[in-house]
GROMACS .gro file of C-alpha atoms in nm:
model
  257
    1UNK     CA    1  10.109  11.319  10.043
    2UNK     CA    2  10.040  11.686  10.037
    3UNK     CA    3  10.154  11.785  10.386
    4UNK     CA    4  10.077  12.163  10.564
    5UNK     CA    5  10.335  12.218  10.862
    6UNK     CA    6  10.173  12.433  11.133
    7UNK     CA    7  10.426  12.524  11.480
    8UNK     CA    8  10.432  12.894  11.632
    9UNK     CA    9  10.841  12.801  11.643
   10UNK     CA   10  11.023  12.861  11.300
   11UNK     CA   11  11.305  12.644  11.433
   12UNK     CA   12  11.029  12.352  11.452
   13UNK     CA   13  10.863  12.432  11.098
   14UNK     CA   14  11.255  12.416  10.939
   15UNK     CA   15  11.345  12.104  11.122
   16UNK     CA   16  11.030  11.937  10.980
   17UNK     CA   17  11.061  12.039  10.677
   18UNK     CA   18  11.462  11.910  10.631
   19UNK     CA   19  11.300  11.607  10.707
   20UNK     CA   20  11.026  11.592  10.515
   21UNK     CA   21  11.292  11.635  10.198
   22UNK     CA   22  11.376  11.308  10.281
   23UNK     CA   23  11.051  11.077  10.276
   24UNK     CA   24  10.966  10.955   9.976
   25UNK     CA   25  10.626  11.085   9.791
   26UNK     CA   26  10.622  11.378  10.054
   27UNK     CA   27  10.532  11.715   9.948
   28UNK     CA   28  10.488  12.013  10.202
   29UNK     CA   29  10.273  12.289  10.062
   30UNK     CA   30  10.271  12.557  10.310
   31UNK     CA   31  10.335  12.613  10.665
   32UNK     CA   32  10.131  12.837  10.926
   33UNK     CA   33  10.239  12.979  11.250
   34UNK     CA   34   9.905  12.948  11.457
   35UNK     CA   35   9.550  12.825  11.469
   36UNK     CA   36   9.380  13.072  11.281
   37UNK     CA   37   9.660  13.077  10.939
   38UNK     CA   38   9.612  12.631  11.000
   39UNK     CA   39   9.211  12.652  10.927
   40UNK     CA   40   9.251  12.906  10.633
   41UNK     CA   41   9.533  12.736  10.458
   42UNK     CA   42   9.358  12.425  10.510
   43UNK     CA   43   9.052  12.547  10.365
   44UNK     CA   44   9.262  12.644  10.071
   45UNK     CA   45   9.514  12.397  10.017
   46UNK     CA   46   9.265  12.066  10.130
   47UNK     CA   47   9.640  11.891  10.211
   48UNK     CA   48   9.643  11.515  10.276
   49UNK     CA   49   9.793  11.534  10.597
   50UNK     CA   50   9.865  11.831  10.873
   51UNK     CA   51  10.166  11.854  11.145
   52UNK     CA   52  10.027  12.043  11.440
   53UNK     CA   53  10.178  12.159  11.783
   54UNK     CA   54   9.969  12.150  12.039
   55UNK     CA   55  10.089  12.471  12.220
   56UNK     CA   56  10.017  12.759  12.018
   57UNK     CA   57   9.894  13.050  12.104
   58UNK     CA   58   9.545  13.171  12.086
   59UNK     CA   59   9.380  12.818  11.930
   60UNK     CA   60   9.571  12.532  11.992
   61UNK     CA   61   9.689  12.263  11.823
   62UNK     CA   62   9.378  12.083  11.920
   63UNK     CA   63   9.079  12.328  11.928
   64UNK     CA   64   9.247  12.372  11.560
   65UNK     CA   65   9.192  12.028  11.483
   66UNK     CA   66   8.873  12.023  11.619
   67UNK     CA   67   8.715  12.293  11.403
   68UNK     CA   68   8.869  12.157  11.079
   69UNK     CA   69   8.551  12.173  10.827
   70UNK     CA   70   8.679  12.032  10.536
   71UNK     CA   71   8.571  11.685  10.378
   72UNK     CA   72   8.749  11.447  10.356
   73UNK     CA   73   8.941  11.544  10.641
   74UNK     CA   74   9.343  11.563  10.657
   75UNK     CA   75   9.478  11.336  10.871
   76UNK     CA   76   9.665  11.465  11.165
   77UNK     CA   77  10.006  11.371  11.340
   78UNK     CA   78  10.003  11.627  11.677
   79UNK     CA   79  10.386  11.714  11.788
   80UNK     CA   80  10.450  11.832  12.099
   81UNK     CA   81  10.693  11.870  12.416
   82UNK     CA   82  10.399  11.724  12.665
   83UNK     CA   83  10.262  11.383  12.672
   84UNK     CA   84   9.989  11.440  12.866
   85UNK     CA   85   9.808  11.575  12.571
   86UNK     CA   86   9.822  11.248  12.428
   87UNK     CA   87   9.442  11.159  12.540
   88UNK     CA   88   9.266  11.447  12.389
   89UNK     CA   89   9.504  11.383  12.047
   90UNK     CA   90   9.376  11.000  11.997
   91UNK     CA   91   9.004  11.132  12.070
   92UNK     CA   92   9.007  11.344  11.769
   93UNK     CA   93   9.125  11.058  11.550
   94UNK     CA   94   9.479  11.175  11.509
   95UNK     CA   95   9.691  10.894  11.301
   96UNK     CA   96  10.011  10.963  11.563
   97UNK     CA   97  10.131  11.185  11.831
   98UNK     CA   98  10.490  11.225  11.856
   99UNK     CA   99  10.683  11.396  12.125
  100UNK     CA  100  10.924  11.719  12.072
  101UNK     CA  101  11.225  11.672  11.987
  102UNK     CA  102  11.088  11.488  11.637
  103UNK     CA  103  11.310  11.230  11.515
  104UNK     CA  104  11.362  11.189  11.127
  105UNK     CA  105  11.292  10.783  11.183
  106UNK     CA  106  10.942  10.852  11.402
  107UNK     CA  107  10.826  11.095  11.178
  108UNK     CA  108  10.868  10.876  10.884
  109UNK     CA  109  10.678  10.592  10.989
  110UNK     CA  110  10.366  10.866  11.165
  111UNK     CA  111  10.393  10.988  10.825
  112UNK     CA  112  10.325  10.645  10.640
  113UNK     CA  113  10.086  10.555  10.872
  114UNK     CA  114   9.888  10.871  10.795
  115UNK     CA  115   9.965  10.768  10.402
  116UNK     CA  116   9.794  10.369  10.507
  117UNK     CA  117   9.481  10.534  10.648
  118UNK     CA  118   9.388  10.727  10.394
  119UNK     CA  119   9.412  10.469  10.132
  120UNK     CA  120   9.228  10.195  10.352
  121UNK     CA  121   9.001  10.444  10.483
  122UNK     CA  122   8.899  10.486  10.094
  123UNK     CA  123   8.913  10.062  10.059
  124UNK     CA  124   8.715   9.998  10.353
  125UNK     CA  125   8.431  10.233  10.295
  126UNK     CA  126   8.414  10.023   9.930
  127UNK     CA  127   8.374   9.671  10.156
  128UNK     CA  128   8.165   9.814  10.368
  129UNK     CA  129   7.908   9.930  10.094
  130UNK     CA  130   7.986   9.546   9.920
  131UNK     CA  131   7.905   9.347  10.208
  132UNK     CA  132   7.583   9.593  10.302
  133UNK     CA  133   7.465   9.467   9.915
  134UNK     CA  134   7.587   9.110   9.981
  135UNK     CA  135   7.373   9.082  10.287
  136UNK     CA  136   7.092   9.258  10.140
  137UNK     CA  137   7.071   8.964   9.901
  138UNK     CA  138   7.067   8.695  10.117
  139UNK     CA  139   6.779   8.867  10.337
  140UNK     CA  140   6.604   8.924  10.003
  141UNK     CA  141   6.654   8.528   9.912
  142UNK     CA  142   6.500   8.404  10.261
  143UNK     CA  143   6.843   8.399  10.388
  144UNK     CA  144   6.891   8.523  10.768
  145UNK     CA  145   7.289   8.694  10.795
  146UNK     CA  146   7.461   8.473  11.023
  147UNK     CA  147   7.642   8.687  11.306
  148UNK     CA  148   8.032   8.705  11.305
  149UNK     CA  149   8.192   8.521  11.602
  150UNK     CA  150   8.348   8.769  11.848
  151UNK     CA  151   8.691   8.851  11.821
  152UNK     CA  152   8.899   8.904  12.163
  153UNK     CA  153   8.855   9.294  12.164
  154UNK     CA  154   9.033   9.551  12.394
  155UNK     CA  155   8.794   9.856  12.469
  156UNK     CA  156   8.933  10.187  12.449
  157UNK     CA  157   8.759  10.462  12.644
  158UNK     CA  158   8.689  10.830  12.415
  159UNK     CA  159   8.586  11.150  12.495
  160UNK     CA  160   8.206  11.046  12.402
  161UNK     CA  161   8.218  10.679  12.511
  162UNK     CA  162   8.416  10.350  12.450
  163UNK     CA  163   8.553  10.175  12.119
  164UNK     CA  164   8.620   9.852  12.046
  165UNK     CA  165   8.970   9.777  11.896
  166UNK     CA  166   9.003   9.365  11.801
  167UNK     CA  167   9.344   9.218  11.934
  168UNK     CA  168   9.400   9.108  11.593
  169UNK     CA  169   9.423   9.446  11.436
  170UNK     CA  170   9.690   9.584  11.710
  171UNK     CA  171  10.046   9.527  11.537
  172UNK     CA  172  10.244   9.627  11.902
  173UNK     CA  173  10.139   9.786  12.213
  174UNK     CA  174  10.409   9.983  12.425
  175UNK     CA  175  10.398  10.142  12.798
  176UNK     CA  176  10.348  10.493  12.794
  177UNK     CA  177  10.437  10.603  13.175
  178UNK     CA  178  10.053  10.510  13.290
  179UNK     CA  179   9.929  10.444  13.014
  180UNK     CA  180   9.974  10.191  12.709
  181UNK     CA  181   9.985  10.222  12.352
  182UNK     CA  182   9.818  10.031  12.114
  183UNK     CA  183   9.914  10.087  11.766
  184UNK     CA  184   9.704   9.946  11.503
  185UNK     CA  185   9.775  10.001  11.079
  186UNK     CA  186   9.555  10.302  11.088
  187UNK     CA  187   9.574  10.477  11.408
  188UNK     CA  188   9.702  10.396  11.756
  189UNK     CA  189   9.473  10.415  12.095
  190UNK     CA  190   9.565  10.516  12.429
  191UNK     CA  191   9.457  10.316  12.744
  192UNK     CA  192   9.496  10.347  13.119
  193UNK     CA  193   9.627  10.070  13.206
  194UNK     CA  194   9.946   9.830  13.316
  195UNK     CA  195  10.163   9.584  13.123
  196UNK     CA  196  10.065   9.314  13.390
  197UNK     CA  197   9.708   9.409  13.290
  198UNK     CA  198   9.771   9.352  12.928
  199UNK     CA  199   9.917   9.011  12.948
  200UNK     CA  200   9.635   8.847  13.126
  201UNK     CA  201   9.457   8.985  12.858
  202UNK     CA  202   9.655   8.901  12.572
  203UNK     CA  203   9.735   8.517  12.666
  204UNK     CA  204   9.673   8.271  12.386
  205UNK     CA  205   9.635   8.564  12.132
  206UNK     CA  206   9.873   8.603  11.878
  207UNK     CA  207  10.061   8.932  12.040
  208UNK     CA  208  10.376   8.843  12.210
  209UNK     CA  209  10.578   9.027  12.498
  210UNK     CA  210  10.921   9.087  12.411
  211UNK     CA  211  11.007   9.358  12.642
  212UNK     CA  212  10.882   9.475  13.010
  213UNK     CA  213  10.738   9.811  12.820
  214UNK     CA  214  10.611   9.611  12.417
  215UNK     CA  215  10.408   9.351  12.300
  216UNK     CA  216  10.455   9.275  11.888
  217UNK     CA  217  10.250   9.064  11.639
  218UNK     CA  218  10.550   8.823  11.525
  219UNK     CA  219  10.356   8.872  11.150
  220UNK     CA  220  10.429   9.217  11.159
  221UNK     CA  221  10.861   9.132  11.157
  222UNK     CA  222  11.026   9.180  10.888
  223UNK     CA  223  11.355   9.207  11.023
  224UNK     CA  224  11.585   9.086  11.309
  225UNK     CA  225  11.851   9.350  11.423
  226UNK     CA  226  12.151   9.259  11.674
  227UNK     CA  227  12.368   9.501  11.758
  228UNK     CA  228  12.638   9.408  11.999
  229UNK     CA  229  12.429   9.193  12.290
  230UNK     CA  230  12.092   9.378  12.193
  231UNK     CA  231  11.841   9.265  11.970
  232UNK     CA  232  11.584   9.438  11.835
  233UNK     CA  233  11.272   9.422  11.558
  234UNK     CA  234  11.175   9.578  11.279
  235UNK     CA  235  10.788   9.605  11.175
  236UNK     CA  236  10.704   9.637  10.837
  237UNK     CA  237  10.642   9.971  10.869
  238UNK     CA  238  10.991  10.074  10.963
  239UNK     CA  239  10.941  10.067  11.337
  240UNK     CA  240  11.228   9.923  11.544
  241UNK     CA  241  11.080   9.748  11.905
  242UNK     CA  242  11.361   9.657  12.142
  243UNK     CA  243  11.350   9.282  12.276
  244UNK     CA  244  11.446   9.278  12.667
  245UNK     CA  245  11.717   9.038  12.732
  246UNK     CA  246  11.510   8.794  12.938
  247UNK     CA  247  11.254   8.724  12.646
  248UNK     CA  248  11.528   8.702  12.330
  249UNK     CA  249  11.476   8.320  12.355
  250UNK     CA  250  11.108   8.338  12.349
  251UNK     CA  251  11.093   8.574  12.115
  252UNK     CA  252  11.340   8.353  11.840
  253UNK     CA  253  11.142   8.078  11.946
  254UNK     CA  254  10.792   8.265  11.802
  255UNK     CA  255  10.964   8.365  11.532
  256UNK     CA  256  11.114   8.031  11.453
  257UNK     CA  257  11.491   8.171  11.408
   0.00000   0.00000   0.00000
């Protein structure tokens, strides 16, 4: 991943960069100090993937990602000290949002989720453009395309409207103050809305509630951690979910440990 850093703090751009030294396959290939430097050295360096602060001075972190011109686009991981951001990030299809101060084991996993999307990004516009030609045959063999069955589906509400996100592509959802997050391989959405909420919603799906703030796919484990009395998971992409003490048992059961 060719990676441009761009923070107005030079304390910020080192600390990401120390980082960065250490995940794998990572390259950084410049760093800019505001808005304007971002869009040039994007233009000029077409990186796989940008870091941007939101606060900036002059254009922001977000009117910079919004007026990024180049295809295909970089993906985008927004940093910043302010959550409440976090809305207008997700609408401008940002593969994370992590809050200031960055930690090393965050960053790494935003980081190979923004290295997933842009491969499957890449495989899915192939199916797409195989199953267009697959049901162009059977319409042009007296076939009619049968509709898919519905899948349960969550919808998320953007700056231009709603989107759909199927329960089966979300590997864990956690609270976010008033809102949830719902993070799926590619990209995670961000939804008004209450744990209560969510697990009327998500009975007899595969998601399971193993804390009062995180749902988790039990397919996504990889790993059981217990440290002392607390337990905790590990996704396969490196991200560790606590388990509240009240749902350990429940949780081992789904798991079948």
């Amino acid at each position: 991943m060719r990676i441009l850093l761009v923070d107005d703090e030079q304390l910020a751009l080192d600390r990401l960069r120390v980082f960065f030294d250490d995940i794998e396959n990572a390259d950084v290939v410049g760093e800019a100090r505001d808005g304007d430097s971002a869009i040039l050295m994007i233009d000029e360096l077409r990186p796989d993937l940008v870091i941007l602060d939101v606060q900036m001075p002059g254009r922001n972190g977000l009117r910079t990602a919004s007026e990024i011109a180049v295809d295909p686009r970089p993906e985008l991981i927004f940093v910043t000290a302010h959550e409440h951001y976090a809305p207008d990030a997700f609408d401008l299809e940002a593969a994370d949002y992590i809050l200031k101060p960055v930690r090393f084991d965050r960053l790494r996993v935003a980081t190979e989720r923004a290295r997933r999307r842009r491969m499957l990004h890449d495989v899915a516009a192939r199916a797409d453009r195989l199953e267009a030609e697959i049901q162009g045959l059977r319409t042009s063999h007296g076939g009619v395309p049968s509709p898919p069955p519905p899948d349960p589906e969550i919808w998320v509400p953007e700056r231009h409207g709603q989107r759909r996100v199927p329960i089966e592509t979300i590997d864990w959802i956690e609270a976010a103050r008033d809102y949830v997050l719902l993070h799926t391989e590619l990209r995670s959405y961000m939804l008004r809305a209450t744990m209560g909420m969510l697990e009327e919603k998500l009975a007899g799906t595969a998601l399971i509630r193993v804390h009062r703030s995180a749902f988790v796919r039990p397919s996504r484990v990889s790993e059981i951690r217990h440290e002392g009395r607390a337990m905790s998971l590990i996704l396969v992409d490196g991200t560790a979910v606590q388990v509240g003490p009240s749902y350990v048992e429940a949780v081992e059961r789904a798991l079948g440990v």
